[in-house]
PDB file of C-alpha atoms in Angstrom:
ATOM      1  CA  MET A  14      -4.490 -25.652 -95.263  1.00  0.00           C
ATOM      2  CA  ILE A  15      -5.299 -28.383 -92.780  1.00  0.00           C
ATOM      3  CA  ARG A  16      -7.235 -26.778 -89.922  1.00  0.00           C
ATOM      4  CA  ARG A  17      -9.087 -29.591 -88.095  1.00  0.00           C
ATOM      5  CA  PHE A  18      -7.003 -32.218 -86.283  1.00  0.00           C
ATOM      6  CA  PHE A  19      -8.189 -35.264 -84.355  1.00  0.00           C
ATOM      7  CA  LEU A  20      -5.991 -37.076 -81.836  1.00  0.00           C
ATOM      8  CA  ALA A  21      -6.833 -40.381 -80.177  1.00  0.00           C
ATOM      9  CA  ASP A  22      -4.405 -40.903 -77.294  1.00  0.00           C
ATOM     10  CA  ASP A  23      -5.009 -42.199 -73.780  1.00  0.00           C
ATOM     11  CA  ASP A  24      -2.239 -40.016 -72.313  1.00  0.00           C
ATOM     12  CA  GLN A  25      -3.816 -36.694 -71.326  1.00  0.00           C
ATOM     13  CA  ASP A  26      -0.393 -35.033 -71.058  1.00  0.00           C
ATOM     14  CA  GLU A  27       0.308 -35.973 -74.698  1.00  0.00           C
ATOM     15  CA  THR A  28      -3.074 -34.592 -75.751  1.00  0.00           C
ATOM     16  CA  ASP A  29      -2.443 -31.350 -73.859  1.00  0.00           C
ATOM     17  CA  LEU A  30       0.995 -31.002 -75.458  1.00  0.00           C
ATOM     18  CA  PHE A  31      -0.453 -31.635 -78.926  1.00  0.00           C
ATOM     19  CA  GLY A  32      -3.117 -28.973 -78.337  1.00  0.00           C
ATOM     20  CA  GLU A  33      -0.578 -26.484 -77.016  1.00  0.00           C
ATOM     21  CA  ALA A  34       1.593 -26.999 -80.103  1.00  0.00           C
ATOM     22  CA  LEU A  35      -1.370 -26.353 -82.405  1.00  0.00           C
ATOM     23  CA  ARG A  36      -2.345 -23.197 -80.475  1.00  0.00           C
ATOM     24  CA  ASP A  37       1.258 -21.930 -80.717  1.00  0.00           C
ATOM     25  CA  ILE A  38       1.174 -22.437 -84.483  1.00  0.00           C
ATOM     26  CA  ASP A  39      -2.187 -20.773 -85.085  1.00  0.00           C
ATOM     27  CA  GLN A  40      -5.046 -20.056 -82.684  1.00  0.00           C
ATOM     28  CA  SER A  41      -7.579 -20.998 -85.379  1.00  0.00           C
ATOM     29  CA  LEU A  42      -6.397 -24.612 -85.616  1.00  0.00           C
ATOM     30  CA  GLU A  43      -8.921 -27.009 -84.073  1.00  0.00           C
ATOM     31  CA  LEU A  44      -8.137 -30.124 -82.054  1.00  0.00           C
ATOM     32  CA  TYR A  45     -10.676 -32.804 -81.273  1.00  0.00           C
ATOM     33  CA  SER A  46      -9.574 -35.671 -79.080  1.00  0.00           C
ATOM     34  CA  ALA A  47     -10.541 -39.038 -77.696  1.00  0.00           C
ATOM     35  CA  ALA A  48      -8.967 -41.196 -74.999  1.00  0.00           C
ATOM     36  CA  ASN A  49      -9.118 -44.381 -77.088  1.00  0.00           C
ATOM     37  CA  GLY A  50     -10.126 -45.777 -80.436  1.00  0.00           C
ATOM     38  CA  LYS A  51     -13.639 -46.650 -79.291  1.00  0.00           C
ATOM     39  CA  GLU A  52     -14.344 -43.030 -78.301  1.00  0.00           C
ATOM     40  CA  ALA A  53     -12.782 -41.804 -81.553  1.00  0.00           C
ATOM     41  CA  ILE A  54     -14.937 -44.064 -83.721  1.00  0.00           C
ATOM     42  CA  SER A  55     -18.045 -43.110 -81.766  1.00  0.00           C
ATOM     43  CA  ALA A  56     -17.401 -39.367 -82.187  1.00  0.00           C
ATOM     44  CA  LEU A  57     -16.646 -39.779 -85.892  1.00  0.00           C
ATOM     45  CA  TYR A  58     -19.700 -41.982 -86.560  1.00  0.00           C
ATOM     46  CA  ARG A  59     -21.998 -39.530 -84.803  1.00  0.00           C
ATOM     47  CA  GLY A  60     -20.607 -36.765 -86.992  1.00  0.00           C
ATOM     48  CA  GLN A  61     -19.613 -34.701 -83.961  1.00  0.00           C
ATOM     49  CA  VAL A  62     -16.350 -33.867 -85.682  1.00  0.00           C
ATOM     50  CA  ARG A  63     -15.140 -33.803 -89.268  1.00  0.00           C
ATOM     51  CA  PRO A  64     -11.364 -33.732 -89.004  1.00  0.00           C
ATOM     52  CA  GLU A  65      -9.075 -33.228 -91.959  1.00  0.00           C
ATOM     53  CA  ILE A  66      -6.422 -35.483 -90.426  1.00  0.00           C
ATOM     54  CA  ILE A  67      -6.417 -38.094 -87.657  1.00  0.00           C
ATOM     55  CA  PHE A  68      -3.515 -39.034 -85.375  1.00  0.00           C
ATOM     56  CA  LEU A  69      -3.863 -42.419 -83.668  1.00  0.00           C
ATOM     57  CA  ASP A  70      -1.748 -43.620 -80.792  1.00  0.00           C
ATOM     58  CA  ILE A  71      -1.121 -47.359 -81.043  1.00  0.00           C
ATOM     59  CA  ASN A  72      -1.395 -48.431 -77.407  1.00  0.00           C
ATOM     60  CA  MET A  73      -4.750 -47.401 -75.963  1.00  0.00           C
ATOM     61  CA  PRO A  74      -7.312 -49.187 -73.771  1.00  0.00           C
ATOM     62  CA  GLU A  75     -10.685 -50.468 -75.051  1.00  0.00           C
ATOM     63  CA  MET A  76      -9.728 -50.131 -78.732  1.00  0.00           C
ATOM     64  CA  ASN A  77      -6.104 -49.738 -79.759  1.00  0.00           C
ATOM     65  CA  GLY A  78      -4.870 -47.713 -82.708  1.00  0.00           C
ATOM     66  CA  TRP A  79      -4.569 -50.725 -85.026  1.00  0.00           C
ATOM     67  CA  ASP A  80      -8.199 -51.742 -84.525  1.00  0.00           C
ATOM     68  CA  CYS A  81      -9.320 -48.129 -84.871  1.00  0.00           C
ATOM     69  CA  LEU A  82      -7.382 -47.776 -88.145  1.00  0.00           C
ATOM     70  CA  THR A  83      -8.985 -50.948 -89.489  1.00  0.00           C
ATOM     71  CA  THR A  84     -12.438 -49.628 -88.587  1.00  0.00           C
ATOM     72  CA  LEU A  85     -11.750 -46.228 -90.152  1.00  0.00           C
ATOM     73  CA  LYS A  86     -10.460 -47.697 -93.392  1.00  0.00           C
ATOM     74  CA  SER A  87     -13.431 -50.069 -93.705  1.00  0.00           C
ATOM     75  CA  ASP A  88     -15.979 -47.242 -93.485  1.00  0.00           C
ATOM     76  CA  ALA A  89     -16.925 -45.509 -96.746  1.00  0.00           C
ATOM     77  CA  THR A  90     -17.483 -42.124 -95.087  1.00  0.00           C
ATOM     78  CA  LEU A  91     -14.278 -42.137 -93.019  1.00  0.00           C
ATOM     79  CA  ARG A  92     -11.701 -43.962 -95.148  1.00  0.00           C
ATOM     80  CA  GLU A  93     -10.644 -40.865 -97.075  1.00  0.00           C
ATOM     81  CA  ILE A  94      -9.485 -39.005 -93.956  1.00  0.00           C
ATOM     82  CA  PRO A  95      -5.685 -39.304 -93.777  1.00  0.00           C
ATOM     83  CA  VAL A  96      -4.504 -41.171 -90.678  1.00  0.00           C
ATOM     84  CA  VAL A  97      -1.113 -40.807 -89.016  1.00  0.00           C
ATOM     85  CA  MET A  98      -0.198 -43.641 -86.672  1.00  0.00           C
ATOM     86  CA  TYR A  99       1.519 -41.907 -83.772  1.00  0.00           C
ATOM     87  CA  SER A 100       3.507 -43.781 -81.141  1.00  0.00           C
ATOM     88  CA  THR A 101       6.614 -43.876 -78.997  1.00  0.00           C
ATOM     89  CA  SER A 102       7.720 -47.206 -80.473  1.00  0.00           C
ATOM     90  CA  SER A 103      10.478 -47.008 -83.068  1.00  0.00           C
ATOM     91  CA  ALA A 104       9.360 -46.691 -86.651  1.00  0.00           C
ATOM     92  CA  GLY A 105      10.593 -50.031 -88.033  1.00  0.00           C
ATOM     93  CA  LEU A 106       7.947 -52.748 -88.113  1.00  0.00           C
ATOM     94  CA  ASP A 107       5.123 -50.573 -86.815  1.00  0.00           C
ATOM     95  CA  GLY A 108       5.766 -48.115 -89.642  1.00  0.00           C
ATOM     96  CA  LYS A 109       5.484 -50.773 -92.316  1.00  0.00           C
ATOM     97  CA  ARG A 110       2.367 -52.206 -90.723  1.00  0.00           C
ATOM     98  CA  ALA A 111       0.797 -48.737 -90.506  1.00  0.00           C
ATOM     99  CA  VAL A 112       1.188 -47.871 -94.178  1.00  0.00           C
ATOM    100  CA  GLN A 113       0.192 -51.386 -95.276  1.00  0.00           C
ATOM    101  CA  SER A 114      -2.985 -50.975 -93.186  1.00  0.00           C
ATOM    102  CA  GLY A 115      -3.941 -47.692 -94.855  1.00  0.00           C
ATOM    103  CA  ALA A 116      -2.295 -44.978 -92.764  1.00  0.00           C
ATOM    104  CA  ILE A 117      -0.716 -42.154 -94.717  1.00  0.00           C
ATOM    105  CA  CYS A 118       2.314 -42.437 -92.448  1.00  0.00           C
ATOM    106  CA  TYR A 119       3.705 -43.612 -89.156  1.00  0.00           C
ATOM    107  CA  LEU A 120       5.269 -40.938 -86.942  1.00  0.00           C
ATOM    108  CA  GLU A 121       7.419 -41.755 -83.959  1.00  0.00           C
ATOM    109  CA  LYS A 122       6.346 -39.273 -81.271  1.00  0.00           C
ATOM    110  CA  PRO A 123       8.793 -36.375 -81.385  1.00  0.00           C
ATOM    111  CA  PRO A 124      11.203 -36.160 -78.442  1.00  0.00           C
ATOM    112  CA  SER A 125      10.449 -32.506 -77.691  1.00  0.00           C
ATOM    113  CA  PHE A 126       7.698 -29.927 -77.843  1.00  0.00           C
ATOM    114  CA  LEU A 127       9.613 -27.968 -80.502  1.00  0.00           C
ATOM    115  CA  LYS A 128       9.924 -31.034 -82.746  1.00  0.00           C
ATOM    116  CA  LEU A 129       6.198 -31.777 -82.349  1.00  0.00           C
ATOM    117  CA  LYS A 130       5.338 -28.178 -83.156  1.00  0.00           C
ATOM    118  CA  ASP A 131       7.621 -28.262 -86.211  1.00  0.00           C
ATOM    119  CA  PHE A 132       5.905 -31.381 -87.570  1.00  0.00           C
ATOM    120  CA  LEU A 133       2.388 -30.076 -86.930  1.00  0.00           C
ATOM    121  CA  GLU A 134       3.216 -26.727 -88.502  1.00  0.00           C
ATOM    122  CA  LYS A 135       4.386 -28.448 -91.683  1.00  0.00           C
ATOM    123  CA  ILE A 136       1.179 -30.469 -91.745  1.00  0.00           C
ATOM    124  CA  SER A 137      -1.060 -27.467 -91.049  1.00  0.00           C
ATOM    125  CA  ILE A 138       0.329 -25.405 -93.948  1.00  0.00           C
ATOM    126  CA  SER A 139      -0.134 -28.312 -96.312  1.00  0.00           C
ATOM    127  CA  SER A 140      -3.405 -29.265 -97.950  1.00  0.00           C
ATOM    128  CA  ARG A 141      -4.997 -32.699 -98.087  1.00  0.00           C
ATOM    129  CA  THR A 142      -4.017 -33.035-101.726  1.00  0.00           C
ATOM    130  CA  ASN A 143      -0.417 -31.956-101.049  1.00  0.00           C
ATOM    131  CA  LEU A 144      -0.071 -33.958 -97.827  1.00  0.00           C
ATOM    132  CA  PRO A 145       1.784 -36.914 -99.422  1.00  0.00           C
ATOM    133  CA  ALA A 146       4.345 -34.538-100.968  1.00  0.00           C
ATOM    134  CA  THR A 147       4.714 -32.701 -97.652  1.00  0.00           C
ATOM    135  CA  LEU A 148       5.371 -35.982 -95.858  1.00  0.00           C
ATOM    136  CA  ARG A 149       7.903 -37.057 -98.504  1.00  0.00           C
ATOM    137  CA  ALA A 150       9.743 -33.749 -97.995  1.00  0.00           C
ATOM    138  CA  ILE A 151       9.756 -34.231 -94.214  1.00  0.00           C
ATOM    139  CA  GLU A 152      11.067 -37.780 -94.654  1.00  0.00           C
ATOM    140  CA  ALA A 153      13.779 -36.639 -97.092  1.00  0.00           C
ATOM    141  CA  ASN A 154      14.840 -33.909 -94.673  1.00  0.00           C
ATOM    142  CA  LYS A 155      15.165 -36.537 -91.914  1.00  0.00           C
ATOM    143  CA  SER A 156      13.923 -34.008 -89.370  1.00  0.00           C
ATOM    144  CA  HIS A 157      11.403 -36.522 -87.967  1.00  0.00           C
ATOM    145  CA  ARG A 158      11.271 -40.282 -87.614  1.00  0.00           C
ATOM    146  CA  LEU A 159       8.502 -41.413 -89.920  1.00  0.00           C
ATOM    147  CA  VAL A 160       7.564 -44.023 -92.450  1.00  0.00           C
ATOM    148  CA  ILE A 161       5.347 -42.983 -95.346  1.00  0.00           C
ATOM    149  CA  SER A 162       3.328 -44.885 -97.884  1.00  0.00           C
ATOM    150  CA  ASP A 163       4.691 -45.035-101.403  1.00  0.00           C
TER     151      ASP A 163
END
């Protein structure tokens, strides 16, 4: 099971909603957060957190999600952590760019709390090794707008 989540998003309301969804799923799920990519990289480099999955918003100040993803994937100790690019923009071009840049998938931010909770629950009951299959099943079900790597 995936227990430790990391979210980099400059919108505190989004971060609060994400945390609330995780707590509703299971009180033992952990959420670490940062307000931008620079803070995320700093926390990860210092070893303050060891997430099992990272969600990166695209549009953030100081360091956006694309630059953060590039930094994560160029670091030997961090590149194996699955990254979900997470944004309000539609999945088309951003989705392709995300998976080509090393993200495990691109997720368009769900339109409701219940949809967010549904997605996070599916992720939390998966394992890191089964995560690609879980994402393929979610994509096939068409319950969420996402683009996954092949």
